[in-house]
C-alpha cells in the first residue's frame, strides 16, 4: 500500500509564527488570548480573542495584491510558503500535475463580506468591490496557493466547520494513496475574528465570557470553563508519497496512518451528548491505522473549552480507551491558541508532529479545578517529557461533522 508521510509544516498562530516560534510557545504554555485589537469592541458582548500577532503580509505579497485578498488568504499563503520551505521541496522540479492543494476553512473571507455589506447599504452598490467574490469564497485559499506554486493536481477546499482542516487532510491522504498526487499542501486557514463572526458565536452563547480575565478564558476540561475563545491563523502541512520523499532525501516528521470520519446526525450546533459520532471517527482512524487503542500515546483533543464538547469528548475517549482512558495523555492546543475554527486541525496536527519529534508533550493550560466529568490525563499546566510514537488528532464541527487523523513516528 502507498504510504503517506509529512515532510513540511507551516504554522501561523496566535502564539507564534513558524515552526520554531510556535513550538517554543507550546512548550512554555504561552497564552495567545487577549483583548481584541482588530476592531472596536465597545458595543460587543465579547471583547477577547486569540489574534495572530506580529504578522506582516508584506513578507509574502506586495501591497496591491494584499489589498485584493482577504486576511484568510494571507494566512494560508504565508503558512503554505513556510511549509514548502520547511520541506525543502524544489517546486519547479515537481510534476505539477501530481502536485495538489487541499485547504479547508469554516468561514472563508467573512471579513471581506462584512466590509462590502456595509458599503452596499451605506454607500450604494457601486461601492461593492469587484474583488468581493474571489476574496470571500471559501475555496480561494486552496485556489490561490495552487496558483502561487503552480500546483495543477487535485485541488479541494473541504468546508465542515471546525473539522475542515482534518477533513481536508484526510482527503489529501486518500488522494495520495490512490495515486492521484505525489505531493499535497494541506490543512486550513481562518480569519474570523471579525465583528459579525464573533457576535454570531456570542449570540449562540458559545464563547467564553471572561472579558475581565482573557488569559484564563480558554480552559478545556476545567470545571470553570464557560465557552471557547475564537482564534485565527493557519496550519499547512506537506503530505508526500513516501518513495517520492525518500528519493529527494526529505526530512520526514511522521507518517499518516489512518483517517476516520463520521456524522452525529443529531443537531446543527450541539454535539451528540453520548459522543457516539466522535467515538466512531476515532475508532475508524485507529482501525485504519492498524493500531490497538492501548498503543496510543497521545490524543490531541478537540478540547474547545465548552461545557458540552469537553464532556462529550471525554465520554468518546473513555469508550475508545476503556480501562486505559485515565492513562493516555490528552492535550488541548486550544487552551493556548483559542479555537481557530476551520484551521484548528492543521495547527494541532503540527503540534502533534512536533511532540513526536521533540519527545515533549505540551500542556493543557488553565487547569485549576478538574471537572469530575472530564477526568482525563490532560497534561495540566506544564509540558512533560514523553516517548510519543502514536497520536490521534480530533476535530468536531457544527452540524455533527467528526474528523480524526492518526499519525505515527516514521519507521522504514
PDB file of N, CA, C and O in Angstrom, residues 191-265:
ATOM      1  N   UNK A 191      -9.797  33.396   9.379  1.00  0.00           N
ATOM      2  CA  UNK A 191      -9.619  34.792   9.806  1.00  0.00           C
ATOM      3  C   UNK A 191     -10.979  35.349  10.212  1.00  0.00           C
ATOM      4  O   UNK A 191     -11.499  36.272   9.605  1.00  0.00           O
ATOM      5  N   UNK A 192     -11.541  34.762  11.258  1.00  0.00           N
ATOM      6  CA  UNK A 192     -12.912  35.077  11.648  1.00  0.00           C
ATOM      7  C   UNK A 192     -13.004  35.893  12.933  1.00  0.00           C
ATOM      8  O   UNK A 192     -14.065  35.943  13.558  1.00  0.00           O
ATOM      9  N   UNK A 193     -11.908  36.538  13.332  1.00  0.00           N
ATOM     10  CA  UNK A 193     -12.010  37.487  14.443  1.00  0.00           C
ATOM     11  C   UNK A 193     -12.504  38.790  13.839  1.00  0.00           C
ATOM     12  O   UNK A 193     -11.757  39.725  13.551  1.00  0.00           O
ATOM     13  N   UNK A 194     -13.793  38.812  13.567  1.00  0.00           N
ATOM     14  CA  UNK A 194     -14.467  39.938  12.921  1.00  0.00           C
ATOM     15  C   UNK A 194     -15.720  40.275  13.730  1.00  0.00           C
ATOM     16  O   UNK A 194     -16.226  39.434  14.490  1.00  0.00           O
ATOM     17  N   UNK A 195     -16.272  41.474  13.565  1.00  0.00           N
ATOM     18  CA  UNK A 195     -17.462  41.841  14.344  1.00  0.00           C
ATOM     19  C   UNK A 195     -18.633  40.883  14.176  1.00  0.00           C
ATOM     20  O   UNK A 195     -19.260  40.474  15.160  1.00  0.00           O
ATOM     21  N   UNK A 196     -18.925  40.512  12.929  1.00  0.00           N
ATOM     22  CA  UNK A 196     -20.090  39.668  12.688  1.00  0.00           C
ATOM     23  C   UNK A 196     -19.884  38.249  13.196  1.00  0.00           C
ATOM     24  O   UNK A 196     -20.761  37.674  13.858  1.00  0.00           O
ATOM     25  N   UNK A 197     -18.739  37.654  12.877  1.00  0.00           N
ATOM     26  CA  UNK A 197     -18.496  36.271  13.289  1.00  0.00           C
ATOM     27  C   UNK A 197     -18.476  36.143  14.804  1.00  0.00           C
ATOM     28  O   UNK A 197     -19.094  35.233  15.385  1.00  0.00           O
ATOM     29  N   UNK A 198     -17.790  37.065  15.461  1.00  0.00           N
ATOM     30  CA  UNK A 198     -17.709  36.996  16.916  1.00  0.00           C
ATOM     31  C   UNK A 198     -19.083  37.232  17.549  1.00  0.00           C
ATOM     32  O   UNK A 198     -19.473  36.534  18.495  1.00  0.00           O
ATOM     33  N   UNK A 199     -19.825  38.193  17.012  1.00  0.00           N
ATOM     34  CA  UNK A 199     -21.174  38.448  17.529  1.00  0.00           C
ATOM     35  C   UNK A 199     -22.082  37.240  17.333  1.00  0.00           C
ATOM     36  O   UNK A 199     -22.916  36.922  18.194  1.00  0.00           O
ATOM     37  N   UNK A 200     -21.920  36.558  16.208  1.00  0.00           N
ATOM     38  CA  UNK A 200     -22.740  35.382  15.937  1.00  0.00           C
ATOM     39  C   UNK A 200     -22.491  34.258  16.933  1.00  0.00           C
ATOM     40  O   UNK A 200     -23.433  33.665  17.480  1.00  0.00           O
ATOM     41  N   UNK A 201     -21.218  33.976  17.184  1.00  0.00           N
ATOM     42  CA  UNK A 201     -20.899  32.931  18.162  1.00  0.00           C
ATOM     43  C   UNK A 201     -21.311  33.357  19.569  1.00  0.00           C
ATOM     44  O   UNK A 201     -21.743  32.526  20.374  1.00  0.00           O
ATOM     45  N   UNK A 202     -21.176  34.656  19.859  1.00  0.00           N
ATOM     46  CA  UNK A 202     -21.588  35.151  21.176  1.00  0.00           C
ATOM     47  C   UNK A 202     -23.097  34.990  21.367  1.00  0.00           C
ATOM     48  O   UNK A 202     -23.566  34.615  22.446  1.00  0.00           O
ATOM     49  N   UNK A 203     -23.871  35.262  20.310  1.00  0.00           N
ATOM     50  CA  UNK A 203     -25.320  35.113  20.396  1.00  0.00           C
ATOM     51  C   UNK A 203     -25.735  33.663  20.629  1.00  0.00           C
ATOM     52  O   UNK A 203     -26.774  33.386  21.234  1.00  0.00           O
ATOM     53  N   UNK A 204     -24.908  32.746  20.158  1.00  0.00           N
ATOM     54  CA  UNK A 204     -25.153  31.314  20.387  1.00  0.00           C
ATOM     55  C   UNK A 204     -24.811  30.897  21.811  1.00  0.00           C
ATOM     56  O   UNK A 204     -25.024  29.736  22.187  1.00  0.00           O
ATOM     57  N   UNK A 205     -24.219  31.815  22.577  1.00  0.00           N
ATOM     58  CA  UNK A 205     -23.726  31.519  23.928  1.00  0.00           C
ATOM     59  C   UNK A 205     -22.608  30.486  23.878  1.00  0.00           C
ATOM     60  O   UNK A 205     -22.425  29.692  24.820  1.00  0.00           O
ATOM     61  N   UNK A 206     -21.832  30.508  22.786  1.00  0.00           N
ATOM     62  CA  UNK A 206     -20.749  29.541  22.622  1.00  0.00           C
ATOM     63  C   UNK A 206     -19.409  30.066  23.117  1.00  0.00           C
ATOM     64  O   UNK A 206     -18.485  29.277  23.353  1.00  0.00           O
ATOM     65  N   UNK A 207     -19.286  31.394  23.269  1.00  0.00           N
ATOM     66  CA  UNK A 207     -17.994  31.988  23.606  1.00  0.00           C
ATOM     67  C   UNK A 207     -17.799  32.167  25.101  1.00  0.00           C
ATOM     68  O   UNK A 207     -18.750  32.389  25.852  1.00  0.00           O
ATOM     69  N   UNK A 208     -16.538  32.094  25.509  1.00  0.00           N
ATOM     70  CA  UNK A 208     -16.183  32.362  26.900  1.00  0.00           C
ATOM     71  C   UNK A 208     -16.565  33.797  27.255  1.00  0.00           C
ATOM     72  O   UNK A 208     -16.470  34.701  26.421  1.00  0.00           O
ATOM     73  N   UNK A 209     -16.935  34.001  28.500  1.00  0.00           N
ATOM     74  CA  UNK A 209     -17.430  35.314  28.927  1.00  0.00           C
ATOM     75  C   UNK A 209     -16.471  36.037  29.859  1.00  0.00           C
ATOM     76  O   UNK A 209     -16.838  37.042  30.472  1.00  0.00           O
ATOM     77  N   UNK A 210     -15.243  35.565  29.955  1.00  0.00           N
ATOM     78  CA  UNK A 210     -14.278  36.186  30.878  1.00  0.00           C
ATOM     79  C   UNK A 210     -13.570  37.378  30.233  1.00  0.00           C
ATOM     80  O   UNK A 210     -12.352  37.367  30.036  1.00  0.00           O
ATOM     81  N   UNK A 211     -14.319  38.415  29.920  1.00  0.00           N
ATOM     82  CA  UNK A 211     -13.714  39.616  29.340  1.00  0.00           C
ATOM     83  C   UNK A 211     -12.746  40.293  30.309  1.00  0.00           C
ATOM     84  O   UNK A 211     -11.848  41.023  29.886  1.00  0.00           O
ATOM     85  N   UNK A 212     -12.921  40.069  31.594  1.00  0.00           N
ATOM     86  CA  UNK A 212     -12.050  40.690  32.590  1.00  0.00           C
ATOM     87  C   UNK A 212     -10.793  39.864  32.861  1.00  0.00           C
ATOM     88  O   UNK A 212      -9.901  40.300  33.586  1.00  0.00           O
ATOM     89  N   UNK A 213     -10.710  38.679  32.261  1.00  0.00           N
ATOM     90  CA  UNK A 213      -9.591  37.774  32.543  1.00  0.00           C
ATOM     91  C   UNK A 213      -9.256  36.941  31.309  1.00  0.00           C
ATOM     92  O   UNK A 213      -9.381  35.710  31.316  1.00  0.00           O
ATOM     93  N   UNK A 214      -8.833  37.591  30.215  1.00  0.00           N
ATOM     94  CA  UNK A 214      -8.634  36.865  28.958  1.00  0.00           C
ATOM     95  C   UNK A 214      -7.626  35.722  29.031  1.00  0.00           C
ATOM     96  O   UNK A 214      -7.805  34.693  28.369  1.00  0.00           O
ATOM     97  N   UNK A 215      -6.590  35.876  29.835  1.00  0.00           N
ATOM     98  CA  UNK A 215      -5.545  34.859  29.897  1.00  0.00           C
ATOM     99  C   UNK A 215      -6.048  33.535  30.464  1.00  0.00           C
ATOM    100  O   UNK A 215      -5.454  32.485  30.218  1.00  0.00           O
ATOM    101  N   UNK A 216      -7.135  33.580  31.201  1.00  0.00           N
ATOM    102  CA  UNK A 216      -7.667  32.358  31.798  1.00  0.00           C
ATOM    103  C   UNK A 216      -9.041  31.992  31.234  1.00  0.00           C
ATOM    104  O   UNK A 216      -9.781  31.222  31.845  1.00  0.00           O
ATOM    105  N   UNK A 217      -9.353  32.511  30.068  1.00  0.00           N
ATOM    106  CA  UNK A 217     -10.684  32.293  29.498  1.00  0.00           C
ATOM    107  C   UNK A 217     -10.820  30.938  28.814  1.00  0.00           C
ATOM    108  O   UNK A 217     -11.877  30.310  28.874  1.00  0.00           O
ATOM    109  N   UNK A 218      -9.762  30.487  28.146  1.00  0.00           N
ATOM    110  CA  UNK A 218      -9.808  29.196  27.458  1.00  0.00           C
ATOM    111  C   UNK A 218      -9.268  28.138  28.404  1.00  0.00           C
ATOM    112  O   UNK A 218      -8.064  28.082  28.671  1.00  0.00           O
ATOM    113  N   UNK A 219     -10.156  27.299  28.918  1.00  0.00           N
ATOM    114  CA  UNK A 219      -9.741  26.313  29.929  1.00  0.00           C
ATOM    115  C   UNK A 219     -10.425  24.969  29.672  1.00  0.00           C
ATOM    116  O   UNK A 219     -11.308  24.536  30.434  1.00  0.00           O
ATOM    117  N   UNK A 220     -10.034  24.274  28.612  1.00  0.00           N
ATOM    118  CA  UNK A 220     -10.648  22.990  28.277  1.00  0.00           C
ATOM    119  C   UNK A 220     -10.577  21.990  29.428  1.00  0.00           C
ATOM    120  O   UNK A 220      -9.563  21.906  30.139  1.00  0.00           O
ATOM    121  N   UNK A 221     -11.651  21.271  29.608  1.00  0.00           N
ATOM    122  CA  UNK A 221     -11.788  20.195  30.592  1.00  0.00           C
ATOM    123  C   UNK A 221     -11.794  20.679  32.048  1.00  0.00           C
ATOM    124  O   UNK A 221     -11.909  19.881  32.965  1.00  0.00           O
ATOM    125  N   UNK A 222     -11.681  21.989  32.264  1.00  0.00           N
ATOM    126  CA  UNK A 222     -11.710  22.540  33.611  1.00  0.00           C
ATOM    127  C   UNK A 222     -13.162  22.798  34.025  1.00  0.00           C
ATOM    128  O   UNK A 222     -13.999  23.164  33.186  1.00  0.00           O
ATOM    129  N   UNK A 223     -13.440  22.634  35.302  1.00  0.00           N
ATOM    130  CA  UNK A 223     -14.805  22.813  35.792  1.00  0.00           C
ATOM    131  C   UNK A 223     -15.303  24.235  35.565  1.00  0.00           C
ATOM    132  O   UNK A 223     -16.508  24.464  35.388  1.00  0.00           O
ATOM    133  N   UNK A 224     -14.407  25.204  35.520  1.00  0.00           N
ATOM    134  CA  UNK A 224     -14.810  26.599  35.357  1.00  0.00           C
ATOM    135  C   UNK A 224     -14.948  27.059  33.922  1.00  0.00           C
ATOM    136  O   UNK A 224     -15.185  28.245  33.660  1.00  0.00           O
ATOM    137  N   UNK A 225     -14.840  26.157  32.960  1.00  0.00           N
ATOM    138  CA  UNK A 225     -14.947  26.556  31.548  1.00  0.00           C
ATOM    139  C   UNK A 225     -16.360  27.044  31.252  1.00  0.00           C
ATOM    140  O   UNK A 225     -17.336  26.514  31.799  1.00  0.00           O
ATOM    141  N   UNK A 226     -16.468  28.041  30.371  1.00  0.00           N
ATOM    142  CA  UNK A 226     -17.813  28.518  30.029  1.00  0.00           C
ATOM    143  C   UNK A 226     -17.926  28.933  28.570  1.00  0.00           C
ATOM    144  O   UNK A 226     -18.773  29.737  28.208  1.00  0.00           O
ATOM    145  N   UNK A 227     -17.072  28.374  27.720  1.00  0.00           N
ATOM    146  CA  UNK A 227     -17.149  28.662  26.291  1.00  0.00           C
ATOM    147  C   UNK A 227     -15.777  28.725  25.662  1.00  0.00           C
ATOM    148  O   UNK A 227     -14.757  28.791  26.354  1.00  0.00           O
ATOM    149  N   UNK A 228     -15.753  28.711  24.331  1.00  0.00           N
ATOM    150  CA  UNK A 228     -14.465  28.773  23.643  1.00  0.00           C
ATOM    151  C   UNK A 228     -14.071  30.218  23.371  1.00  0.00           C
ATOM    152  O   UNK A 228     -14.897  31.130  23.407  1.00  0.00           O
ATOM    153  N   UNK A 229     -12.795  30.407  23.096  1.00  0.00           N
ATOM    154  CA  UNK A 229     -12.272  31.709  22.689  1.00  0.00           C
ATOM    155  C   UNK A 229     -11.950  31.629  21.207  1.00  0.00           C
ATOM    156  O   UNK A 229     -11.181  30.764  20.774  1.00  0.00           O
ATOM    157  N   UNK A 230     -12.535  32.497  20.411  1.00  0.00           N
ATOM    158  CA  UNK A 230     -12.316  32.456  18.973  1.00  0.00           C
ATOM    159  C   UNK A 230     -10.882  32.876  18.639  1.00  0.00           C
ATOM    160  O   UNK A 230     -10.321  33.784  19.252  1.00  0.00           O
ATOM    161  N   UNK A 231     -10.280  32.176  17.687  1.00  0.00           N
ATOM    162  CA  UNK A 231      -8.920  32.477  17.259  1.00  0.00           C
ATOM    163  C   UNK A 231      -8.829  32.574  15.752  1.00  0.00           C
ATOM    164  O   UNK A 231      -9.813  32.383  15.027  1.00  0.00           O
ATOM    165  N   UNK A 232      -7.633  32.869  15.274  1.00  0.00           N
ATOM    166  CA  UNK A 232      -7.395  32.974  13.834  1.00  0.00           C
ATOM    167  C   UNK A 232      -6.008  32.428  13.521  1.00  0.00           C
ATOM    168  O   UNK A 232      -5.163  32.285  14.402  1.00  0.00           O
ATOM    169  N   UNK A 233      -5.784  32.117  12.236  1.00  0.00           N
ATOM    170  CA  UNK A 233      -4.476  31.629  11.826  1.00  0.00           C
ATOM    171  C   UNK A 233      -4.579  30.567  10.754  1.00  0.00           C
ATOM    172  O   UNK A 233      -5.633  30.373  10.134  1.00  0.00           O
ATOM    173  N   UNK A 234      -3.479  29.854  10.557  1.00  0.00           N
ATOM    174  CA  UNK A 234      -3.429  28.822   9.530  1.00  0.00           C
ATOM    175  C   UNK A 234      -2.393  27.774   9.900  1.00  0.00           C
ATOM    176  O   UNK A 234      -1.370  28.085  10.521  1.00  0.00           O
ATOM    177  N   UNK A 235      -2.696  26.545   9.536  1.00  0.00           N
ATOM    178  CA  UNK A 235      -1.734  25.459   9.684  1.00  0.00           C
ATOM    179  C   UNK A 235      -1.711  24.657   8.399  1.00  0.00           C
ATOM    180  O   UNK A 235      -2.716  24.040   8.034  1.00  0.00           O
ATOM    181  N   UNK A 236      -0.585  24.693   7.676  1.00  0.00           N
ATOM    182  CA  UNK A 236      -0.450  23.979   6.406  1.00  0.00           C
ATOM    183  C   UNK A 236       0.703  22.985   6.515  1.00  0.00           C
ATOM    184  O   UNK A 236       1.761  23.301   7.077  1.00  0.00           O
ATOM    185  N   UNK A 237       0.487  21.790   5.984  1.00  0.00           N
ATOM    186  CA  UNK A 237       1.492  20.736   6.014  1.00  0.00           C
ATOM    187  C   UNK A 237       1.745  20.212   4.604  1.00  0.00           C
ATOM    188  O   UNK A 237       0.876  20.314   3.728  1.00  0.00           O
ATOM    189  N   UNK A 238       2.909  19.643   4.401  1.00  0.00           N
ATOM    190  CA  UNK A 238       3.223  18.957   3.150  1.00  0.00           C
ATOM    191  C   UNK A 238       3.026  17.461   3.369  1.00  0.00           C
ATOM    192  O   UNK A 238       3.725  16.843   4.178  1.00  0.00           O
ATOM    193  N   UNK A 239       2.030  16.896   2.695  1.00  0.00           N
ATOM    194  CA  UNK A 239       1.831  15.452   2.652  1.00  0.00           C
ATOM    195  C   UNK A 239       2.516  14.949   1.386  1.00  0.00           C
ATOM    196  O   UNK A 239       2.344  15.531   0.305  1.00  0.00           O
ATOM    197  N   UNK A 240       3.248  13.859   1.520  1.00  0.00           N
ATOM    198  CA  UNK A 240       4.051  13.399   0.389  1.00  0.00           C
ATOM    199  C   UNK A 240       4.086  11.867   0.344  1.00  0.00           C
ATOM    200  O   UNK A 240       4.165  11.200   1.385  1.00  0.00           O
ATOM    201  N   UNK A 241       4.043  11.342  -0.855  1.00  0.00           N
ATOM    202  CA  UNK A 241       4.182   9.897  -1.034  1.00  0.00           C
ATOM    203  C   UNK A 241       5.582   9.487  -0.605  1.00  0.00           C
ATOM    204  O   UNK A 241       6.565  10.162  -0.919  1.00  0.00           O
ATOM    205  N   UNK A 242       5.687   8.406   0.153  1.00  0.00           N
ATOM    206  CA  UNK A 242       6.939   8.042   0.815  1.00  0.00           C
ATOM    207  C   UNK A 242       8.116   7.927  -0.141  1.00  0.00           C
ATOM    208  O   UNK A 242       9.190   8.497   0.105  1.00  0.00           O
ATOM    209  N   UNK A 243       7.965   7.196  -1.225  1.00  0.00           N
ATOM    210  CA  UNK A 243       9.100   6.988  -2.134  1.00  0.00           C
ATOM    211  C   UNK A 243       9.528   8.300  -2.783  1.00  0.00           C
ATOM    212  O   UNK A 243      10.719   8.528  -3.024  1.00  0.00           O
ATOM    213  N   UNK A 244       8.563   9.162  -3.045  1.00  0.00           N
ATOM    214  CA  UNK A 244       8.866  10.483  -3.599  1.00  0.00           C
ATOM    215  C   UNK A 244       9.709  11.281  -2.606  1.00  0.00           C
ATOM    216  O   UNK A 244      10.686  11.949  -2.974  1.00  0.00           O
ATOM    217  N   UNK A 245       9.342  11.188  -1.338  1.00  0.00           N
ATOM    218  CA  UNK A 245      10.086  11.905  -0.294  1.00  0.00           C
ATOM    219  C   UNK A 245      11.486  11.333  -0.107  1.00  0.00           C
ATOM    220  O   UNK A 245      12.473  12.077   0.030  1.00  0.00           O
ATOM    221  N   UNK A 246      11.582  10.012  -0.093  1.00  0.00           N
ATOM    222  CA  UNK A 246      12.884   9.361   0.107  1.00  0.00           C
ATOM    223  C   UNK A 246      13.836   9.653  -1.048  1.00  0.00           C
ATOM    224  O   UNK A 246      15.041   9.855  -0.851  1.00  0.00           O
ATOM    225  N   UNK A 247      13.285   9.699  -2.239  1.00  0.00           N
ATOM    226  CA  UNK A 247      14.108   9.917  -3.426  1.00  0.00           C
ATOM    227  C   UNK A 247      14.815  11.262  -3.386  1.00  0.00           C
ATOM    228  O   UNK A 247      15.932  11.412  -3.887  1.00  0.00           O
ATOM    229  N   UNK A 248      14.196  12.246  -2.766  1.00  0.00           N
ATOM    230  CA  UNK A 248      14.816  13.570  -2.704  1.00  0.00           C
ATOM    231  C   UNK A 248      15.506  13.828  -1.354  1.00  0.00           C
ATOM    232  O   UNK A 248      15.972  14.930  -1.084  1.00  0.00           O
ATOM    233  N   UNK A 249      15.549  12.784  -0.512  1.00  0.00           N
ATOM    234  CA  UNK A 249      16.238  12.913   0.768  1.00  0.00           C
ATOM    235  C   UNK A 249      15.537  13.829   1.758  1.00  0.00           C
ATOM    236  O   UNK A 249      16.181  14.511   2.557  1.00  0.00           O
ATOM    237  N   UNK A 250      14.213  13.827   1.741  1.00  0.00           N
ATOM    238  CA  UNK A 250      13.444  14.727   2.602  1.00  0.00           C
ATOM    239  C   UNK A 250      13.523  14.324   4.068  1.00  0.00           C
ATOM    240  O   UNK A 250      13.657  13.140   4.408  1.00  0.00           O
ATOM    241  N   UNK A 251      13.432  15.320   4.932  1.00  0.00           N
ATOM    242  CA  UNK A 251      13.254  15.049   6.361  1.00  0.00           C
ATOM    243  C   UNK A 251      11.805  14.644   6.575  1.00  0.00           C
ATOM    244  O   UNK A 251      10.884  15.367   6.163  1.00  0.00           O
ATOM    245  N   UNK A 252      11.589  13.506   7.208  1.00  0.00           N
ATOM    246  CA  UNK A 252      10.238  13.000   7.431  1.00  0.00           C
ATOM    247  C   UNK A 252       9.883  13.188   8.899  1.00  0.00           C
ATOM    248  O   UNK A 252      10.533  12.627   9.784  1.00  0.00           O
ATOM    249  N   UNK A 253       8.844  13.982   9.151  1.00  0.00           N
ATOM    250  CA  UNK A 253       8.389  14.231  10.514  1.00  0.00           C
ATOM    251  C   UNK A 253       7.613  13.052  11.088  1.00  0.00           C
ATOM    252  O   UNK A 253       7.796  12.669  12.245  1.00  0.00           O
ATOM    253  N   UNK A 254       6.699  12.520  10.291  1.00  0.00           N
ATOM    254  CA  UNK A 254       5.800  11.472  10.767  1.00  0.00           C
ATOM    255  C   UNK A 254       5.094  10.859   9.572  1.00  0.00           C
ATOM    256  O   UNK A 254       5.178  11.367   8.443  1.00  0.00           O
ATOM    257  N   UNK A 255       4.396   9.771   9.827  1.00  0.00           N
ATOM    258  CA  UNK A 255       3.618   9.101   8.790  1.00  0.00           C
ATOM    259  C   UNK A 255       2.138   9.189   9.123  1.00  0.00           C
ATOM    260  O   UNK A 255       1.739   9.038  10.283  1.00  0.00           O
ATOM    261  N   UNK A 256       1.331   9.459   8.109  1.00  0.00           N
ATOM    262  CA  UNK A 256      -0.123   9.443   8.270  1.00  0.00           C
ATOM    263  C   UNK A 256      -0.578   7.993   8.143  1.00  0.00           C
ATOM    264  O   UNK A 256      -0.337   7.348   7.123  1.00  0.00           O
ATOM    265  N   UNK A 257      -1.236   7.498   9.175  1.00  0.00           N
ATOM    266  CA  UNK A 257      -1.582   6.079   9.196  1.00  0.00           C
ATOM    267  C   UNK A 257      -3.067   5.802   9.046  1.00  0.00           C
ATOM    268  O   UNK A 257      -3.463   4.714   8.605  1.00  0.00           O
ATOM    269  N   UNK A 258      -3.925   6.749   9.429  1.00  0.00           N
ATOM    270  CA  UNK A 258      -5.351   6.481   9.349  1.00  0.00           C
ATOM    271  C   UNK A 258      -6.168   7.746   9.400  1.00  0.00           C
ATOM    272  O   UNK A 258      -5.702   8.797   9.848  1.00  0.00           O
ATOM    273  N   UNK A 259      -7.396   7.631   8.937  1.00  0.00           N
ATOM    274  CA  UNK A 259      -8.328   8.765   8.868  1.00  0.00           C
ATOM    275  C   UNK A 259      -9.711   8.247   9.181  1.00  0.00           C
ATOM    276  O   UNK A 259     -10.174   7.271   8.585  1.00  0.00           O
ATOM    277  N   UNK A 260     -10.374   8.882  10.147  1.00  0.00           N
ATOM    278  CA  UNK A 260     -11.729   8.498  10.499  1.00  0.00           C
ATOM    279  C   UNK A 260     -12.687   9.655  10.325  1.00  0.00           C
ATOM    280  O   UNK A 260     -12.347  10.802  10.650  1.00  0.00           O
ATOM    281  N   UNK A 261     -13.868   9.373   9.834  1.00  0.00           N
ATOM    282  CA  UNK A 261     -14.837  10.437   9.576  1.00  0.00           C
ATOM    283  C   UNK A 261     -16.247   9.915   9.848  1.00  0.00           C
ATOM    284  O   UNK A 261     -16.561   8.753   9.560  1.00  0.00           O
ATOM    285  N   UNK A 262     -17.087  10.776  10.446  1.00  0.00           N
ATOM    286  CA  UNK A 262     -18.462  10.368  10.752  1.00  0.00           C
ATOM    287  C   UNK A 262     -19.320  11.611  10.924  1.00  0.00           C
ATOM    288  O   UNK A 262     -18.822  12.742  10.917  1.00  0.00           O
ATOM    289  N   UNK A 263     -20.616  11.387  11.110  1.00  0.00           N
ATOM    290  CA  UNK A 263     -21.543  12.480  11.403  1.00  0.00           C
ATOM    291  C   UNK A 263     -22.430  12.083  12.575  1.00  0.00           C
ATOM    292  O   UNK A 263     -22.895  10.941  12.660  1.00  0.00           O
ATOM    293  N   UNK A 264     -22.655  13.025  13.478  1.00  0.00           N
ATOM    294  CA  UNK A 264     -23.565  12.772  14.589  1.00  0.00           C
ATOM    295  C   UNK A 264     -25.004  12.599  14.117  1.00  0.00           C
ATOM    296  O   UNK A 264     -25.766  11.824  14.702  1.00  0.00           O
ATOM    297  N   UNK A 265     -25.381  13.394  13.070  1.00  0.00           N
ATOM    298  CA  UNK A 265     -26.778  13.409  12.620  1.00  0.00           C
ATOM    299  C   UNK A 265     -27.708  13.648  13.811  1.00  0.00           C
ATOM    300  O   UNK A 265     -28.718  12.974  14.009  1.00  0.00           O
TER     301      UNK A 265
END
